[in-house]
Tab-separated table of C-alpha atoms in Angstrom:
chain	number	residue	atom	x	y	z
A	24	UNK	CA	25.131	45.055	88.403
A	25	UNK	CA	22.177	42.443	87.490
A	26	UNK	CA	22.552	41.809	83.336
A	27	UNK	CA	19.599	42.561	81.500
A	28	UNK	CA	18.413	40.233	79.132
A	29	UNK	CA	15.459	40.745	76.037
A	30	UNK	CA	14.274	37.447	74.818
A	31	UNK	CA	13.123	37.941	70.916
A	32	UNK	CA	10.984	34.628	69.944
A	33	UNK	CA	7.639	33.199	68.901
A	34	UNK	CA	7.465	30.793	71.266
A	35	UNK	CA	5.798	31.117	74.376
A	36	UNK	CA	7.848	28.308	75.482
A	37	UNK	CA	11.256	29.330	74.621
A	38	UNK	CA	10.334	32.525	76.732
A	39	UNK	CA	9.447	30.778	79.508
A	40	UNK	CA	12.347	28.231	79.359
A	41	UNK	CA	14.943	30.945	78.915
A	42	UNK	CA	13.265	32.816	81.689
A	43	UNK	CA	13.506	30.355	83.839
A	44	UNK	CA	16.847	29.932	83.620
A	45	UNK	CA	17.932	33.668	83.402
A	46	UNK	CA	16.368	34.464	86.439
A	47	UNK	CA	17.998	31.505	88.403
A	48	UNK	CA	21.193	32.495	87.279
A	49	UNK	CA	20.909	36.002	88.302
A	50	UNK	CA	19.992	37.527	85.228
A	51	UNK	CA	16.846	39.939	84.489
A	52	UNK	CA	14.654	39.616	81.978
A	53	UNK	CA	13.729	42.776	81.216
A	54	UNK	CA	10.996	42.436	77.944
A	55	UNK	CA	9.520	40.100	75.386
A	56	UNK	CA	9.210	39.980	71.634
A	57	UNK	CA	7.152	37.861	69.560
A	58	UNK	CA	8.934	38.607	66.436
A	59	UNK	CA	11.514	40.610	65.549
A	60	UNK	CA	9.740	43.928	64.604
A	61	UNK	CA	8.889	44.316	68.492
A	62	UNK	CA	12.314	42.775	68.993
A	63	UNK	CA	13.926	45.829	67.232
A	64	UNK	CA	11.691	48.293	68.996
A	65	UNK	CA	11.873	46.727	72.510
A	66	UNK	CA	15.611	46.834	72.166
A	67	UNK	CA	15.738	50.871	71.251
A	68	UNK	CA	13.601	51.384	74.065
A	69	UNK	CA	15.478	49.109	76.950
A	70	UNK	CA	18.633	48.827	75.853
A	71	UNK	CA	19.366	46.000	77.610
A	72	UNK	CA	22.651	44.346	77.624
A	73	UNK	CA	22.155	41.706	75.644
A	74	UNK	CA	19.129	39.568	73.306
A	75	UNK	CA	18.182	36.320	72.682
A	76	UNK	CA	16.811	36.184	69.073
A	77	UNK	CA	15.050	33.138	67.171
A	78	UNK	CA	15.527	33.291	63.451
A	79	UNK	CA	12.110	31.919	62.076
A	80	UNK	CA	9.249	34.610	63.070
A	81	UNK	CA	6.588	36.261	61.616
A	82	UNK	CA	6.499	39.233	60.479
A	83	UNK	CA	10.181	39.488	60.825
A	84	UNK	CA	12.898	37.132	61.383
A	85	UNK	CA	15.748	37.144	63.515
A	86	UNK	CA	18.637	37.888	61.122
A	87	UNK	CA	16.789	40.774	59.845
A	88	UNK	CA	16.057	41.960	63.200
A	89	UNK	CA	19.626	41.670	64.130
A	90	UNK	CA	20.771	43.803	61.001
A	91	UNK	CA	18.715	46.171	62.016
A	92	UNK	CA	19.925	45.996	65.449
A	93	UNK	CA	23.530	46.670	64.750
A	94	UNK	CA	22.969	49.285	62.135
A	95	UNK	CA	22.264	51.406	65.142
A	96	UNK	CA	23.828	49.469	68.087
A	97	UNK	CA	27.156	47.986	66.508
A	98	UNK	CA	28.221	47.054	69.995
A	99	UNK	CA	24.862	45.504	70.950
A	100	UNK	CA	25.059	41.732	72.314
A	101	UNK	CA	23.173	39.237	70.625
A	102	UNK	CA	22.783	35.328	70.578
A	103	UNK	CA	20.879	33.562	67.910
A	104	UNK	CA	18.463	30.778	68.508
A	105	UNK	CA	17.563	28.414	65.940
A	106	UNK	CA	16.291	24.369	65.543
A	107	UNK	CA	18.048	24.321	61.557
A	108	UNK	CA	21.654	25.570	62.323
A	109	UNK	CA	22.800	25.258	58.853
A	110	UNK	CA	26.256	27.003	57.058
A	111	UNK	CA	24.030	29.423	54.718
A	112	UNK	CA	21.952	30.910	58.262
A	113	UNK	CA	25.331	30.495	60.313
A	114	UNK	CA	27.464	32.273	57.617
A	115	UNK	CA	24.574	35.273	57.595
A	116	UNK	CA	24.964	35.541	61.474
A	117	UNK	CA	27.982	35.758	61.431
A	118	UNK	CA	28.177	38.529	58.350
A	119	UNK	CA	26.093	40.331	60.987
A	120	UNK	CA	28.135	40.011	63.877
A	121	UNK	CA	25.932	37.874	65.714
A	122	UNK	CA	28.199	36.913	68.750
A	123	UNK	CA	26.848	33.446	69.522
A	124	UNK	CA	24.380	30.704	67.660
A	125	UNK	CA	23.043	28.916	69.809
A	126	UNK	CA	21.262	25.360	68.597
A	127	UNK	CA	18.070	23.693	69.975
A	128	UNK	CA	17.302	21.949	71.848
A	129	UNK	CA	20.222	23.618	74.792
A	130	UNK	CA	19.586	23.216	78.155
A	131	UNK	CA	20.504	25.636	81.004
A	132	UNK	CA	24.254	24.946	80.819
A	133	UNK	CA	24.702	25.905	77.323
A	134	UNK	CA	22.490	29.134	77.877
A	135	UNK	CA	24.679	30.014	80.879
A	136	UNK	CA	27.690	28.914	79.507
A	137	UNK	CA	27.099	30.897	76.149
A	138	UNK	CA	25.803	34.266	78.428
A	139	UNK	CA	29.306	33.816	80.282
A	140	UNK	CA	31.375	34.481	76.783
A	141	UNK	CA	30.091	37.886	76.421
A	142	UNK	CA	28.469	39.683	79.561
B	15	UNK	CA	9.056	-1.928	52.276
B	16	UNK	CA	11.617	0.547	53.266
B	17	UNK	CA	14.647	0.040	52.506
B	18	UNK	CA	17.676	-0.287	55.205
B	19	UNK	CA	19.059	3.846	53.892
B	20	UNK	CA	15.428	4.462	55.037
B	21	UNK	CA	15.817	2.494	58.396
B	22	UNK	CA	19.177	4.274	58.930
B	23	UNK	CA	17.222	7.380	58.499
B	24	UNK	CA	14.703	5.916	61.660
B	25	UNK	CA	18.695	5.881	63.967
B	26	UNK	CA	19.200	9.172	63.378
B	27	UNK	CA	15.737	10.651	64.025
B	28	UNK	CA	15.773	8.126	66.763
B	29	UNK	CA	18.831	9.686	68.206
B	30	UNK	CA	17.299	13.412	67.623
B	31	UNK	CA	14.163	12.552	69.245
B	32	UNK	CA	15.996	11.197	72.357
B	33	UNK	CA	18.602	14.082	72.899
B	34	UNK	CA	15.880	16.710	72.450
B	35	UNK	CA	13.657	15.261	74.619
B	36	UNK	CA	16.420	14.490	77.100
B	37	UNK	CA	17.661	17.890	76.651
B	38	UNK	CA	15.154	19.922	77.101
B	39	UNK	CA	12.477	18.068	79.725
B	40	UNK	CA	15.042	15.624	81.715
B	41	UNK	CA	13.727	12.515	80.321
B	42	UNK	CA	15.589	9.561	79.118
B	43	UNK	CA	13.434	7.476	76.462
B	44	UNK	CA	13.458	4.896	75.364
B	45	UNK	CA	12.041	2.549	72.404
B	46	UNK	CA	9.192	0.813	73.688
B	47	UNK	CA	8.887	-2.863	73.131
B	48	UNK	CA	5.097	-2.286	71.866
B	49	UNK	CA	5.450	-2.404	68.200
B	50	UNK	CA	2.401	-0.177	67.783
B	51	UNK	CA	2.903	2.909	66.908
B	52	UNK	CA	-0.328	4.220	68.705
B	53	UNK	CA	-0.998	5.606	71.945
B	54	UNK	CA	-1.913	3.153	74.885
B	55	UNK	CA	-5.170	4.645	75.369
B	56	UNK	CA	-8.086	7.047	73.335
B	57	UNK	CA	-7.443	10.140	75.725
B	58	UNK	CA	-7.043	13.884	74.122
B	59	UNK	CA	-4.143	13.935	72.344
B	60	UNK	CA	-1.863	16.343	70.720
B	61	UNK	CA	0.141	15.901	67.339
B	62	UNK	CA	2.965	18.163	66.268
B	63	UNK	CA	3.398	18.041	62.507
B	64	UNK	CA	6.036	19.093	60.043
B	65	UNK	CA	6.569	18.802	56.256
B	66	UNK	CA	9.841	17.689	55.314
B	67	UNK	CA	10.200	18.719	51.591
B	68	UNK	CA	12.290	16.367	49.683
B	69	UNK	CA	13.316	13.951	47.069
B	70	UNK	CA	11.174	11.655	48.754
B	71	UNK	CA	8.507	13.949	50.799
B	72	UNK	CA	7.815	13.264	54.337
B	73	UNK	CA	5.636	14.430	57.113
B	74	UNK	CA	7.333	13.856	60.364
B	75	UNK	CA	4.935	13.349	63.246
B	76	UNK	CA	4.875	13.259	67.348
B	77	UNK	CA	1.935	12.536	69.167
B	78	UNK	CA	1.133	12.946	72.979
B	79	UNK	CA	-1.611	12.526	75.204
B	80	UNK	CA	-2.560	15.949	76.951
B	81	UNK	CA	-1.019	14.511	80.128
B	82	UNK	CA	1.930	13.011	78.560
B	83	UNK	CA	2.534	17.263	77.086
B	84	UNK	CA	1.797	18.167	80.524
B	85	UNK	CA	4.684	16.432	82.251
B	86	UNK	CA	6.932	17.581	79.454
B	87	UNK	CA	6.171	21.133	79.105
B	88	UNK	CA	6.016	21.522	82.962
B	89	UNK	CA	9.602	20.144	82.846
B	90	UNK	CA	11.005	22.212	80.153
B	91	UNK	CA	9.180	25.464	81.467
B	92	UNK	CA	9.201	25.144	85.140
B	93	UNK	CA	5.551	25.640	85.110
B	94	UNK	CA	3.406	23.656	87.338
B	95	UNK	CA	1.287	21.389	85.448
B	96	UNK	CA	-1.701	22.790	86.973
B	97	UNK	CA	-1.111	26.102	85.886
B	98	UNK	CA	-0.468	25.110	82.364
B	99	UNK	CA	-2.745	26.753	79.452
B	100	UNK	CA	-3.638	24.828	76.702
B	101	UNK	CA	-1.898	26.699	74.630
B	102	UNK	CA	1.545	26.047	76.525
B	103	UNK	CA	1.045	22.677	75.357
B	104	UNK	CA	0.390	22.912	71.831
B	105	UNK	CA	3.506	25.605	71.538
B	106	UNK	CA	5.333	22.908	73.571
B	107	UNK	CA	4.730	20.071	71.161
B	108	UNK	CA	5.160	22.198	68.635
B	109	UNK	CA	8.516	23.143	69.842
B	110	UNK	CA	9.333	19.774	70.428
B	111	UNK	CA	8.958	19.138	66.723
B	112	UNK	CA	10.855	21.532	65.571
B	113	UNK	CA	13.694	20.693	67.519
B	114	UNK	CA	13.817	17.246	66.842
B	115	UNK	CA	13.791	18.196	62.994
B	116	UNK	CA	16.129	20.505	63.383
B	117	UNK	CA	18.650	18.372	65.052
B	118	UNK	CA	17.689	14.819	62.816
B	119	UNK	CA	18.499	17.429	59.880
B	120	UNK	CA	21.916	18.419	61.004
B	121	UNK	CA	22.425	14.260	62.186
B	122	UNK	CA	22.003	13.644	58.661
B	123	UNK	CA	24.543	16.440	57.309
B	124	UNK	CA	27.254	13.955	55.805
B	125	UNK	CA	24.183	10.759	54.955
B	126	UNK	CA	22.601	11.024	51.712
B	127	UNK	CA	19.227	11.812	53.064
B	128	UNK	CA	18.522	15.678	52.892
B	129	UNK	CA	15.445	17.045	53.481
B	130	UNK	CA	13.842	20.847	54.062
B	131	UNK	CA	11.857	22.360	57.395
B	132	UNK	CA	9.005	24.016	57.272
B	133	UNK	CA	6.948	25.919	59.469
B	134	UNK	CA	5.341	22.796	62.739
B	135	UNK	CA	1.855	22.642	63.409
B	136	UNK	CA	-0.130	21.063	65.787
B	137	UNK	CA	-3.444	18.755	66.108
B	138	UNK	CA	-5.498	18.162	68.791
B	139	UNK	CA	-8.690	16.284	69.939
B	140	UNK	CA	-9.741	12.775	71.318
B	141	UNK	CA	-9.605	9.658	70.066
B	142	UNK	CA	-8.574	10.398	66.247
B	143	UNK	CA	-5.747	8.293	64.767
B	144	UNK	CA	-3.259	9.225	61.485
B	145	UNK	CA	-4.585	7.005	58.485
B	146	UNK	CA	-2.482	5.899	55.813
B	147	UNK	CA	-3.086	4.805	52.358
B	148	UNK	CA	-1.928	1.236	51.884
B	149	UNK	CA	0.762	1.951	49.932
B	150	UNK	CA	2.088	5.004	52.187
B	151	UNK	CA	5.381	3.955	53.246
B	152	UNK	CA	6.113	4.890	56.856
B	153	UNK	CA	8.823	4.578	60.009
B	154	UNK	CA	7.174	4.559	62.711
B	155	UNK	CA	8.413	4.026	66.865
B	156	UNK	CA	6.831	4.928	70.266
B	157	UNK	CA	8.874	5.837	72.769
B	158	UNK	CA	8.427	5.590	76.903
B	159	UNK	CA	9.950	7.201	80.050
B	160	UNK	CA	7.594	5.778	82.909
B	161	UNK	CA	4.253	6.762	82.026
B	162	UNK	CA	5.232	8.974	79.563
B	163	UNK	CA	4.477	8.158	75.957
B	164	UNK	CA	5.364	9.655	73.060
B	165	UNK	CA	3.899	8.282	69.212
B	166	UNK	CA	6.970	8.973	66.751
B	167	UNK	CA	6.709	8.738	63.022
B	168	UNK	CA	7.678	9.671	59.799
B	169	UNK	CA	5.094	9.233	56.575
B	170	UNK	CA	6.452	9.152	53.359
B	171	UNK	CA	4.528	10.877	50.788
């Protein structure tokens, strides 16, 4: 069964970058965020099997999207995307239960490889 | 003049600039041998901007010409140049930035420079150049892959 993927980020680029790969890897990308209030709502509605989430967005970022996320979904999937990377973000991820952080810049091999730890 | 913990600095963003770049559009750069910091010719070009709050504040700066953000973004996206928007570009430059801050920053973990990130921007237009106060202090490299040039500095505040 095809994995379905919901990308969470304010970058137009990052969407079409992870899209790219997703979908030539097999994956579906099934919806887009642009910050992490849609993120939280497109995930309630799609449940998909897993998200991609940046932490810096407007509105609101990643790690409180996330919270929010598995206050109601403990078993949801998630991967972290961020350009800092540094112990105090990492160490709230993790409090979370974010499965993976993923650092930019990561090129299809890490996306893959990271996708291939949990789903 | 700089000092050499302030040309160490220039390895390290060197290095980030290089592996994001690399990373995320296929290129290898390198230094170019041109010790001018500005683009070859007056075409449109695009500058991603960041603040880097610090001790010692800094903007860090990349600038492209709109064809030079074309190749890259089409690389990094998949996107055929010609159906490129605008706006792909200036997010892609903008990414760019913030990536290669990202990574210099975590570079720099165990060095004594430490610095903040804030939120990139971009600039964009023809023909107009950064200008510096005399006694701004600056590190400043382009780099090259083919045709592909990319304006790289950092401007001490």
């Amino acid at each position: 069964m095809i994995k379905r993927i919901l990308i969470v980020d304010d970058s137009p680029i990052i969407h079409n970058l992870l899209r790219k790969t997703l979908e030539n890897n097999g994956y579906e990308v099934c919806g887009d965020a642009k910050n992490g209030k849609e993120g939280v709502e497109l995930f309630n509605t799609l449940s998909p099997d897993l998200v991609f989430m940046d932490i810096t967005m407007p509105i609101m970022d990643g790690l409180e999207a996330a919270k929010n996320i598995k206050q109601t979904s403990p078993n949801a999937r998630i991967i972290m995307l961020s350009a800092m990377g540094d112990d105090e973000i990492m160490a709230q991820a993790k409090e979370i239960g974010i499965d993976i952080f993923l650092k930019k810049p990561f090129d299809d091999y890490k996306i893959v490889s990271a996708l291939s730890k949990i789903i | 003049m700089l000092s050499d913990n302030y040309t160490d600095l220039l390895k390290y963003f060197s290095i980030a600039i290089e592996e994001v770049v690399h990373t995320m559009a296929g290129f290898e750069i390198s230094a170019s041998k041109d010790p001018s910091f500005f683009l070859r010719d007056d075409s449109p070009r695009i500058s991603g901007l960041m603040l880097l709050p610090s001790s010692k504040n800094a903007i860090l700066s990349i600038t492209v010409s709109l064809e030079s953000a074309s190749i890259l973004v089409s690389y990094m996206t998949g996107i055929p140049v010609d159906e490129l928007k605008e706006e792909d570009l200036y997010d892609g430059v903008i990414e760019l930035v913030n990536m290669i801050a990202g990574r210099a920053k975590s570079l720099l973990i165990d060095t004594t420079h430490s610095f903040g990130l804030t939120a990139p921007f971009a600039i964009y237009g023809r023909d107009y150049e950064l200008v510096l106060k005399k006694n701004v202090s600056n590190l400043s490299k382009k780099y090259v892959s083919g045709d592909l040039e990319i304006g790289f500095g950092i401007f001490f505040m």
